[in-house]
Amino acid sequence: MTEQTCGTTNIAGVSFSVYPMCDGFVDIIKDALKEVDTSKVYMKTDDVTTTVRGKLTHVFDVTKATFMHAAKTGEHVAFQATYSLGCPGDSSGDAYMAEDEQTINTEKVKTMKQPVGAKFSLYPLGGGNYMDVIYEQIEAMKQHVTVSSAHYSTRLDGEAVSIFDGLERVFTATVEGGSSHTVMTVSISANSPSHKGGVFNE
Amino acid sequence: MTEQTCGTTNIAGVSFSVYPMCDGFVDIIKDALKEVDTSKVYMKTDDVTTTVRGKLTHVFDVTKATFMHAAKTGEHVAFQATYSLGCPGDSSGDAYMAEDEQTINTEKVKTMKQPVGAKFSLYPLGGGNYMDVIYEQIEAMKQHVTVSSAHYSTRLDGEAVSIFDGLERVFTATVEGGSSHTVMTVSISANSPSHKGGVFNE
């Protein structure tokens, strides 16, 4: 269990996957990765998930960009991520903490229009006074996206870029609120046939 | 946040998705669901995830069976789930707690051979004395599957049925160890092209 090896640095990380639901999924993933500048993060892909580690803002920057470039193909693309801060586990990504805060993928994706449905859950495992800041950030999200409650999560509907930016803000606020180990799970669905009339039992 | 509305019943639940990476993904999901008996659980699918609620053993039974029936197509199928016990949120699934413990999908899937790669993380959010039981259960898993550590998770390689059964046992042990709110995330990959030589940068 990673809980046993929590460290003291504030390196953030994510374990995430992009799932294009089409025969050409390999090319979509490869093409998306080609468009993303990953020079400011540690990144390793295996057959189950991709791990990204570094400063929190770059972790969000890289995951957001990878999803945006995959979703722009118009195929049904799902995104699943567990963001984490406070349990580094090992030191393979520590060198990337020397990078500056300037995100390098924002410019390319910030004007992309991509409506999505998303669900997120925030698990502050390490104490702190964060509930007020979480609620403030969720209130702030309502200016840009539709917020509703769902089983085991909070549902967000709107533009993908706004949703990623809102998620980064609520995660940051939780950490700044004193949570020493913060975990957030995110599921996003783009271009789902369900959005165009519902093929499943909704 | 669901953390604010934790209840007192021991209803378990999961938010999960099955992602067939092929053009025929809708049929694969629909066909898999047709094979699964969901009569002992509350189940609701929307465009982002599917929620299942009821007794823990039926929640695992239904998710395992859905994955197994999707993966047997031979297509690259990914599975992502967040299992939860201790934060019911609402009462829409409570009636299903009256069901008996007899699983109804096990028989059909228990002899299916389906090698997979998996990662799981266990987050006991509600106190308790569970670390010893967790380690015992992970040790017990080693009789059936390969266990290794990964970033932010524990990696399991082996037969899908053994992995699901091991996950159910470690989750149950954590709850019985006194964790009043337990969350477990699981990612599974079946029939990945990476398993047959590696199309990604492994």
Tab-separated table of C-alpha atoms in Angstrom, chain B residues 112-178:
chain	number	residue	atom	x	y	z
B	112	MET	CA	-13.334	-18.545	-18.073
B	113	LYS	CA	-9.639	-18.081	-18.844
B	114	GLN	CA	-8.825	-14.405	-19.248
B	115	PRO	CA	-5.311	-13.209	-18.414
B	116	VAL	CA	-5.221	-9.529	-17.438
B	117	GLY	CA	-3.031	-6.815	-16.012
B	118	ALA	CA	-4.556	-4.889	-13.113
B	119	LYS	CA	-3.760	-2.133	-10.646
B	120	PHE	CA	-5.610	-1.365	-7.447
B	121	SER	CA	-5.391	1.138	-4.623
B	122	LEU	CA	-7.141	0.817	-1.285
B	123	TYR	CA	-8.117	3.935	0.662
B	124	PRO	CA	-9.458	3.197	4.149
B	125	LEU	CA	-10.875	6.610	5.057
B	126	GLY	CA	-12.583	5.689	8.292
B	127	GLY	CA	-10.053	4.528	10.868
B	128	GLY	CA	-9.729	0.944	12.025
B	129	ASN	CA	-6.989	-1.632	12.394
B	130	TYR	CA	-6.717	-2.970	8.919
B	131	MET	CA	-3.078	-2.888	7.795
B	132	ASP	CA	-2.341	-6.419	9.040
B	133	VAL	CA	-5.440	-7.876	7.388
B	134	ILE	CA	-4.647	-6.060	4.144
B	135	TYR	CA	-1.139	-7.508	4.080
B	136	GLU	CA	-2.486	-10.966	4.915
B	137	GLN	CA	-4.909	-10.765	1.998
B	138	ILE	CA	-2.227	-9.534	-0.400
B	139	GLU	CA	0.007	-12.408	0.721
B	140	ALA	CA	-2.884	-14.797	0.101
B	141	MET	CA	-3.343	-13.377	-3.414
B	142	LYS	CA	0.218	-14.414	-4.273
B	143	GLN	CA	-0.934	-18.032	-4.417
B	144	HIS	CA	-3.031	-17.208	-7.483
B	145	VAL	CA	-1.661	-14.036	-9.100
B	146	THR	CA	1.582	-12.120	-9.511
B	147	VAL	CA	1.755	-9.153	-7.141
B	148	SER	CA	4.096	-6.193	-7.634
B	149	SER	CA	4.176	-2.538	-6.686
B	150	ALA	CA	3.379	0.294	-9.081
B	151	HIS	CA	3.078	4.066	-8.749
B	152	TYR	CA	0.116	4.858	-6.504
B	153	SER	CA	-1.101	1.270	-6.592
B	154	THR	CA	-0.448	-2.451	-6.311
B	155	ARG	CA	-0.143	-4.349	-9.567
B	156	LEU	CA	-1.733	-7.775	-10.125
B	157	ASP	CA	-1.149	-10.034	-13.119
B	158	GLY	CA	-2.998	-13.284	-13.698
B	159	GLU	CA	-6.430	-14.714	-14.342
B	160	ALA	CA	-9.193	-12.112	-14.124
B	161	VAL	CA	-11.446	-14.294	-11.966
B	162	SER	CA	-8.670	-14.811	-9.400
B	163	ILE	CA	-7.929	-11.093	-9.380
B	164	PHE	CA	-11.562	-10.096	-8.815
B	165	ASP	CA	-11.869	-12.691	-6.046
B	166	GLY	CA	-8.670	-11.429	-4.401
B	167	LEU	CA	-9.896	-7.831	-4.610
B	168	GLU	CA	-13.195	-8.787	-2.978
B	169	ARG	CA	-11.333	-10.523	-0.152
B	170	VAL	CA	-8.944	-7.626	0.531
B	171	PHE	CA	-11.832	-5.137	0.461
B	172	THR	CA	-13.903	-7.299	2.828
B	173	ALA	CA	-10.959	-7.708	5.195
B	174	THR	CA	-10.446	-3.942	5.331
B	175	VAL	CA	-14.098	-3.375	6.206
B	176	GLU	CA	-14.014	-6.135	8.820
B	177	GLY	CA	-10.828	-4.561	10.187
B	178	GLY	CA	-12.920	-1.590	11.249
